[in-house]
Coordinates of C-alpha atoms in Angstrom, one line a residue:
X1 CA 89.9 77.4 79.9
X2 CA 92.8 74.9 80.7
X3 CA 94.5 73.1 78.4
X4 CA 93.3 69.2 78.6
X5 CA 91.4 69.9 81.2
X6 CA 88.0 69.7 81.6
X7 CA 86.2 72.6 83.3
X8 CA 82.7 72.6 84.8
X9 CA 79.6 73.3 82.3
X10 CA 76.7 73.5 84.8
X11 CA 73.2 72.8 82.5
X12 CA 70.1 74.4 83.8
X13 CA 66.7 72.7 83.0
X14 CA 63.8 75.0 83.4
X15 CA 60.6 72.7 83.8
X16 CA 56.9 73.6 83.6
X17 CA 54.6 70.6 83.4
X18 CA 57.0 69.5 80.7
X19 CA 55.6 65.9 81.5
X20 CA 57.7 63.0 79.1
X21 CA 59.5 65.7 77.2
X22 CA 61.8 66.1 80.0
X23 CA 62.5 63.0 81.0
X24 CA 63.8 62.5 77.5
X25 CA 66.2 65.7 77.7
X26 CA 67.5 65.0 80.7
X27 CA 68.2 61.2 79.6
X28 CA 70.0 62.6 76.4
X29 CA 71.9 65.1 79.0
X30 CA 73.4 62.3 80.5
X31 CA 74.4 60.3 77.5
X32 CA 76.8 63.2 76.6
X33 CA 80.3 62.8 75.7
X34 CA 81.5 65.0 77.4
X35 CA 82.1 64.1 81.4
X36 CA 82.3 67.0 83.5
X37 CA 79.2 68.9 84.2
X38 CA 76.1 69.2 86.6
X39 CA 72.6 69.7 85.9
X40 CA 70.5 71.7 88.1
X41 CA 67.1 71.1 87.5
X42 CA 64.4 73.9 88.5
X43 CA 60.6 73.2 88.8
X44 CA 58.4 76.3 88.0
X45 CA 55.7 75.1 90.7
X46 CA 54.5 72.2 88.2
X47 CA 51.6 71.1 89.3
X48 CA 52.9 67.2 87.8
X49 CA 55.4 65.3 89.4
X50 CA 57.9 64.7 86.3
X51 CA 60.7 66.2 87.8
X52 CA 60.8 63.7 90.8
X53 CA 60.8 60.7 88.3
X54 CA 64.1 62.2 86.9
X55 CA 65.6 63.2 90.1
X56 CA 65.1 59.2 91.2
X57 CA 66.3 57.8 87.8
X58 CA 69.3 60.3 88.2
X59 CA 70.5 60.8 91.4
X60 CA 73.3 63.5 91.0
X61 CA 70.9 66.1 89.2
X62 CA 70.3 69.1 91.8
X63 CA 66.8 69.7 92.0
X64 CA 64.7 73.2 93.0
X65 CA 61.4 73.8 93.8
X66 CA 60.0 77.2 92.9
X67 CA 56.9 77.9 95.6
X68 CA 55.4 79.6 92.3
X69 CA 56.0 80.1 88.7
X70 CA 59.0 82.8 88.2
X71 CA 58.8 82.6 84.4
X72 CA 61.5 82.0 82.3
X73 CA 63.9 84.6 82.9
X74 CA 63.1 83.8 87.2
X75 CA 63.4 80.3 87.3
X76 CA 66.4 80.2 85.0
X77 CA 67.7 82.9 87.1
X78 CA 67.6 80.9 90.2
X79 CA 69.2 78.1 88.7
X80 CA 71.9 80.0 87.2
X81 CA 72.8 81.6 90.8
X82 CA 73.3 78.2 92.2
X83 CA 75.7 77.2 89.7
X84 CA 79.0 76.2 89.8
X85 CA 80.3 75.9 86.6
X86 CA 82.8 78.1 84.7
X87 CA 80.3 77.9 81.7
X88 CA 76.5 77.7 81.9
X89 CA 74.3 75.9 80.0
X90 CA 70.3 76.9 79.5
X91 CA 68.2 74.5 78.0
X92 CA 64.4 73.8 77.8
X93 CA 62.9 70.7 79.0
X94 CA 61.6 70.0 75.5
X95 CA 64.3 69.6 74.0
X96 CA 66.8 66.5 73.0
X97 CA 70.6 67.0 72.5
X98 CA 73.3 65.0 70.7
X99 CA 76.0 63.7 72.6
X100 CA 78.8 65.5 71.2
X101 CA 76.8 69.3 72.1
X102 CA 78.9 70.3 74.9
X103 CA 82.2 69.1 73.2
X104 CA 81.2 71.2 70.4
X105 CA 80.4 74.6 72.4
X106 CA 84.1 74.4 74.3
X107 CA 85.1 74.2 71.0
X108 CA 84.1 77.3 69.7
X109 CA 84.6 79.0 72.6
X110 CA 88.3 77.8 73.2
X111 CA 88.7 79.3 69.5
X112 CA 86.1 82.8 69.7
X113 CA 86.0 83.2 73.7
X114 CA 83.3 85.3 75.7
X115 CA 80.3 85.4 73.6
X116 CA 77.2 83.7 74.0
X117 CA 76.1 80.9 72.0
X118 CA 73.5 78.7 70.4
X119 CA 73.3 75.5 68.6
X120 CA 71.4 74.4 65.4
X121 CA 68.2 73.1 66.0
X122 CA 66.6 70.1 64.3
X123 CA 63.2 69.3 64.5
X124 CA 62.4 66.4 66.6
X125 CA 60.1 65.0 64.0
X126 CA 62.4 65.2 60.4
X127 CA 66.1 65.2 61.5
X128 CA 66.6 67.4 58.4
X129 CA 64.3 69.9 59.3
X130 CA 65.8 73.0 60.5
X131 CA 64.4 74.9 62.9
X132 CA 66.8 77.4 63.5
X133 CA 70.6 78.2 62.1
X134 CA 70.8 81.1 64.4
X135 CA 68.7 84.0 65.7
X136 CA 68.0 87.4 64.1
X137 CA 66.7 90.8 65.4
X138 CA 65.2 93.6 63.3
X139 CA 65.7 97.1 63.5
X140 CA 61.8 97.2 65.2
X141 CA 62.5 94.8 67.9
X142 CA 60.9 91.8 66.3
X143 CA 63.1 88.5 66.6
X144 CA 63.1 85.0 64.4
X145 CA 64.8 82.2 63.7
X146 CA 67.0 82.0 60.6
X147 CA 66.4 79.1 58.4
X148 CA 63.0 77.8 60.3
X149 CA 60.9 75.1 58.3
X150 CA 63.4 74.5 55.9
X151 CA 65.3 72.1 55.0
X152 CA 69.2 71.4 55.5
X153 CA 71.6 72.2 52.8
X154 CA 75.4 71.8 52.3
X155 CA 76.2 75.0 54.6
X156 CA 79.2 76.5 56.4
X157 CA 79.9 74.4 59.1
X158 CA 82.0 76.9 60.9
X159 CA 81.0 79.0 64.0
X160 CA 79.6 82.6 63.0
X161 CA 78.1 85.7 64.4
X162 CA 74.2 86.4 64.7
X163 CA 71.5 88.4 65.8
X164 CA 71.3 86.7 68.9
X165 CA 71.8 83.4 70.4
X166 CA 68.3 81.2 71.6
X167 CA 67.2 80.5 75.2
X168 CA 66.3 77.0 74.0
X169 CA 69.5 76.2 74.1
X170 CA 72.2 78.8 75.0
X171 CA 76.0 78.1 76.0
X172 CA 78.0 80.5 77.5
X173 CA 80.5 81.1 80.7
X174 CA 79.7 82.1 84.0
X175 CA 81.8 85.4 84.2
X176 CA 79.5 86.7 81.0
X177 CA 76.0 85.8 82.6
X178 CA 77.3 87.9 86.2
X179 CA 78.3 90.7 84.1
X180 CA 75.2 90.9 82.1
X181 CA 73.5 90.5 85.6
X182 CA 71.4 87.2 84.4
X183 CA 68.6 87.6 82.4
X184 CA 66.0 90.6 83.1
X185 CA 63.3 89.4 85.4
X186 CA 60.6 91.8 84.2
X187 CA 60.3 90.3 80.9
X188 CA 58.9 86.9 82.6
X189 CA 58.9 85.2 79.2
X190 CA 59.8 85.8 75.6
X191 CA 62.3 87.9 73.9
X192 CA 64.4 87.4 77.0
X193 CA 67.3 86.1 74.8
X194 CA 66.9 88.5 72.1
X195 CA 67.4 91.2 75.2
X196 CA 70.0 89.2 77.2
X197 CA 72.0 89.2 73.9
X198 CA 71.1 92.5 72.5
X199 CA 72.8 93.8 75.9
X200 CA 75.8 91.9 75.6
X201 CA 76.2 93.5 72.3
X202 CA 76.4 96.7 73.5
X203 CA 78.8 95.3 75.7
X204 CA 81.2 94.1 73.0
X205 CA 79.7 90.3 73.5
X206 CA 78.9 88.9 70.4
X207 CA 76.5 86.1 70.1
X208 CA 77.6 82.6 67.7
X209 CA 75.9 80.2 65.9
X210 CA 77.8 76.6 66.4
X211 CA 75.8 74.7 63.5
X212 CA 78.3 71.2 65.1
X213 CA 76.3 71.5 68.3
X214 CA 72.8 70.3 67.5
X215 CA 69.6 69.9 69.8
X216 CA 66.2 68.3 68.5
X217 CA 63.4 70.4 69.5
X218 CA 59.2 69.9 68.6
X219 CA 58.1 72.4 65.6
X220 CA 56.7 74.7 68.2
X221 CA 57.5 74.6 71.6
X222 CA 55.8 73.1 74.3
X223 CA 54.8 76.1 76.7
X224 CA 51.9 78.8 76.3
X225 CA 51.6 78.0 72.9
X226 CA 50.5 80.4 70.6
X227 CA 48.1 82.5 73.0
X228 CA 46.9 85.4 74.3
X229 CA 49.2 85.7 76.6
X230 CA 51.9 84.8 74.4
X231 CA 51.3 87.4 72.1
X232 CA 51.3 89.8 75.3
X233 CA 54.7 88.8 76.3
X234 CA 56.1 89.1 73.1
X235 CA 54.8 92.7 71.8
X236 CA 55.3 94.0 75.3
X237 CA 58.9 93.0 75.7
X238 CA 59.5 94.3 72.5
X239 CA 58.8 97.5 73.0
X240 CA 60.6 97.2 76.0
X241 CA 63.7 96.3 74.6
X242 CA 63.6 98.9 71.9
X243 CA 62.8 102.0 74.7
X244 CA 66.1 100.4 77.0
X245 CA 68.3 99.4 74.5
X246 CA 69.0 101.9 71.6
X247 CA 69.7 105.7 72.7
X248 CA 67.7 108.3 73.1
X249 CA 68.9 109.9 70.0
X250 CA 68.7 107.0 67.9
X251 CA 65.0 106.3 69.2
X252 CA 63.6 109.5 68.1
X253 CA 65.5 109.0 64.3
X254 CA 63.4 105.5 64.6
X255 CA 60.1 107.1 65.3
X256 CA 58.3 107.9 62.1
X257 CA 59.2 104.4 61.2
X258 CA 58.1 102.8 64.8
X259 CA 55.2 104.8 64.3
X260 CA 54.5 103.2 61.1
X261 CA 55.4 99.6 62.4
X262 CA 52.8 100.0 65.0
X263 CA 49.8 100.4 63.1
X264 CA 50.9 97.4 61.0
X265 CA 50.9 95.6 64.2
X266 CA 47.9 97.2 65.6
X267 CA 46.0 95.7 62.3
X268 CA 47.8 92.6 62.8
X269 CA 46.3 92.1 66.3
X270 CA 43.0 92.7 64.9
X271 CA 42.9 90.8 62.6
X272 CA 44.3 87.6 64.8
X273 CA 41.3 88.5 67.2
X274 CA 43.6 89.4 69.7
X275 CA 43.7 93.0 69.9
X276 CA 43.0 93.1 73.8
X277 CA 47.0 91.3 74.6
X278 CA 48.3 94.7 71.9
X279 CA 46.1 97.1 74.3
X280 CA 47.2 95.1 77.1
X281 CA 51.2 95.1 76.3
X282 CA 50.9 99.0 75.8
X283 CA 49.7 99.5 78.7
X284 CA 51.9 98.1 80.3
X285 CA 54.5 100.6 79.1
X286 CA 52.9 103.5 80.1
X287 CA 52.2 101.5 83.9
X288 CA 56.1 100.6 84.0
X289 CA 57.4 103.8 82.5
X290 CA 59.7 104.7 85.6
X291 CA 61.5 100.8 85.8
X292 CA 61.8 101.3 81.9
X293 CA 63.7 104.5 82.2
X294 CA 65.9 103.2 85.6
X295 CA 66.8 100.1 83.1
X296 CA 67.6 102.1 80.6
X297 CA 69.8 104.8 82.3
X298 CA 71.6 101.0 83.5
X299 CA 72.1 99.9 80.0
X300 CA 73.4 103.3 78.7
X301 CA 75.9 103.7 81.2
X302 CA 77.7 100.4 80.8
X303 CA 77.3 100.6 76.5
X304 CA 80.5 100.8 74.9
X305 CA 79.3 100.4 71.2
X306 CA 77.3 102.5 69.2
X307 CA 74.1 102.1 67.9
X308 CA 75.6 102.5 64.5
X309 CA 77.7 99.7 65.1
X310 CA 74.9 97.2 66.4
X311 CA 72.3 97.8 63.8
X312 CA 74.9 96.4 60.7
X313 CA 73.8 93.4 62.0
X314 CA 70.5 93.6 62.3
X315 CA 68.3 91.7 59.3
X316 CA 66.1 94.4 57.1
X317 CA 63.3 91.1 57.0
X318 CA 61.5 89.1 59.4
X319 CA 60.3 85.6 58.9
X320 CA 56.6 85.0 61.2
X321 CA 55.6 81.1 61.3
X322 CA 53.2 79.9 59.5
X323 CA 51.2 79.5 62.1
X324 CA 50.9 82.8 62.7
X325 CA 50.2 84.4 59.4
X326 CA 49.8 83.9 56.2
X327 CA 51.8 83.8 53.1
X328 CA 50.2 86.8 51.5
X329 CA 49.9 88.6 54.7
X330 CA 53.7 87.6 55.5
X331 CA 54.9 88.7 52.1
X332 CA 53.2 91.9 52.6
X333 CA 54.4 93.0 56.2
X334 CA 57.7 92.2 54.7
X335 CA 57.9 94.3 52.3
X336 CA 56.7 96.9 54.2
X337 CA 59.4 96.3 57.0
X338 CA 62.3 95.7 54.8
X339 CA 61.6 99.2 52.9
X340 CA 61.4 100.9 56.4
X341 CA 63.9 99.3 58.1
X342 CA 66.6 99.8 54.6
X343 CA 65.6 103.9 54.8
X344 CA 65.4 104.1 58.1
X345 CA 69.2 102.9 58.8
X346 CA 70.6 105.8 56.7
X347 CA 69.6 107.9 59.5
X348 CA 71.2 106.4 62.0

């Protein structure tokens, strides 16, 4: 990055029937401080016509139009390959930023360099609501947001490492996103930051938290909700990640403890009525078992840190929203994961 000058940040909007919520982010986009940058807007076959209202009200915005829905990691894939910009921005179209968010990014990057990056999220509805001061991953695959539903304290306001950074709102250059080769279409949706970053790790590309960049996002996102579906996505593409990601030899040291971890979830399922998306997401393991070891030979070939090394980082707890379960059932698949996840980690 030159000195005083200012590079190209290309910012990628993914839309899906986003409707008013994207008008507003791509209005904030524009009121940015910062000067130099695109946006390259990319419509997931919405069947509303949102996007043309912003492409009219902003002519410079570079608009596509998927034929069908490519999912998260597709669409922001295609918007990513026709960008320009030495660093990329990905952003969801429910989202708001503050002016100064890009400013803030180059910042951090001009001082840490190649990593991948997120900012602190406020909720839209209490400015001092945190929704997330960075991203963590347990040992078991499961992701979540550090600091959700609470609310904002005197903190460190300087740039840190974390689990991994989210595809809310995710800041990083170019160069990394090429050599990661994008995000991994077969996920669709879901945990497709937690993998993106979980690769670069083994890579030697950290992921930041830059708590002076902040984005305003709903409670709980716009898209699928909490569904069926949803809950597909998410317990299939953790799996996934955990059969690509962590070594052979490390996976078998896991297994009594994975084995453990999925009744827990198995029961969870159950208990949420939704025990078909659990049958569902295994299945589709077994169905994809060749792609899953042709990704994984990829991943293990380019590693260059150990599995020893990456799992320091990774949180012994979990935090589930509210939403999802409750306190006494939260507490007590807590517990159970911490003790696992503490013993298990001596072994690796």
């Amino acid at each position: 990055m030159t000195e005083n000058i200012q590079p190209l940040v290309s910012v990628i909007v993914l839309n899906f029937n986003a409707k008013e919520f994207l008008v507003n982010c791509i209005d904030s986009i524009f009121d940015s401080n910062y000067q130099n940058f695109e946006v390259i807007l990319v419509d997931n076959a919405s069947s509303d016509q949102t996007y043309q209202i912003c492409k009219e009200k902003h002519p410079k915005i570079n608009l596509i139009i998927n034929e069908k829905n490519l999912g998260y990691c597709g669409g922001n894939n295609v918007g990513i390959k026709k960008a320009k910009g030495e660093f990329i921005i990905i952003l969801n179209p429910d989202t708001v930023v503050d002016p100064n968010w890009i400013t803030e990014f180059l910042k951090s990057y001009k001082q840490f360099g190649d990593a991948i990056y997120q900012p602190k999220f406020l909720s839209m509805d209490d400015h001092k609501m945190l929704l997330s001061s960075g991203q963590m991953i347990n040992l078991f695959g499961f992701g979540f947001s550090r600091g959700k539903g609470t609310f904002e304290k005197k903190e460190d306001k300087k740039t840190h490492k974390i689990g991994y950074a989210s595809g809310t709102c995710l800041f990083t250059s170019s160069s990394i996103m090429k050599k990661l080769d994008f995000f991994d279409n077969f996920l669709f949706a879901y945990h497709d930051d937690l993998d993106l970053c979980w690769r670069g790790a083994l890579v030697d590309i950290p992921s930041h938290y830059v708590p002076k960049a902040i984005v305003y996002h709903p409670p709980e996102g716009f898209s699928f909700k909490w569904s069926n579906f949803k809950f597909y996505l998410l317990e299939r593409n953790r799996q996934y990640c955990i059969l690509t990601h962590y070594s052979r030899s490390t996976f078998y040291k896991l297994l009594p403890s994975l084995l453990l971890v999925e009744m827990f979830v198995f029961i969870f399922y159950l208990k949420k009525g939704m025990l078909s998306s659990k049958i569902k997401a295994n299945f589709s393991i077994v169905k994809n078992w060749k792609h899953i070891n042709q990704k994984y030979s990829e991943i293990q070939k380019l590693r260059t840190v150990s599995d020893k090394i990456i799992v320091k980082s990774f949180s012994d707890e979990i935090s589930v929203p509210k939403v999802v379960i409750n306190k006494f059932y939260n507490n007590f698949f807590n517990n159970i994961i911490k003790k696992l996840s503490i013993f298990t980690k001596k072994f690796i």
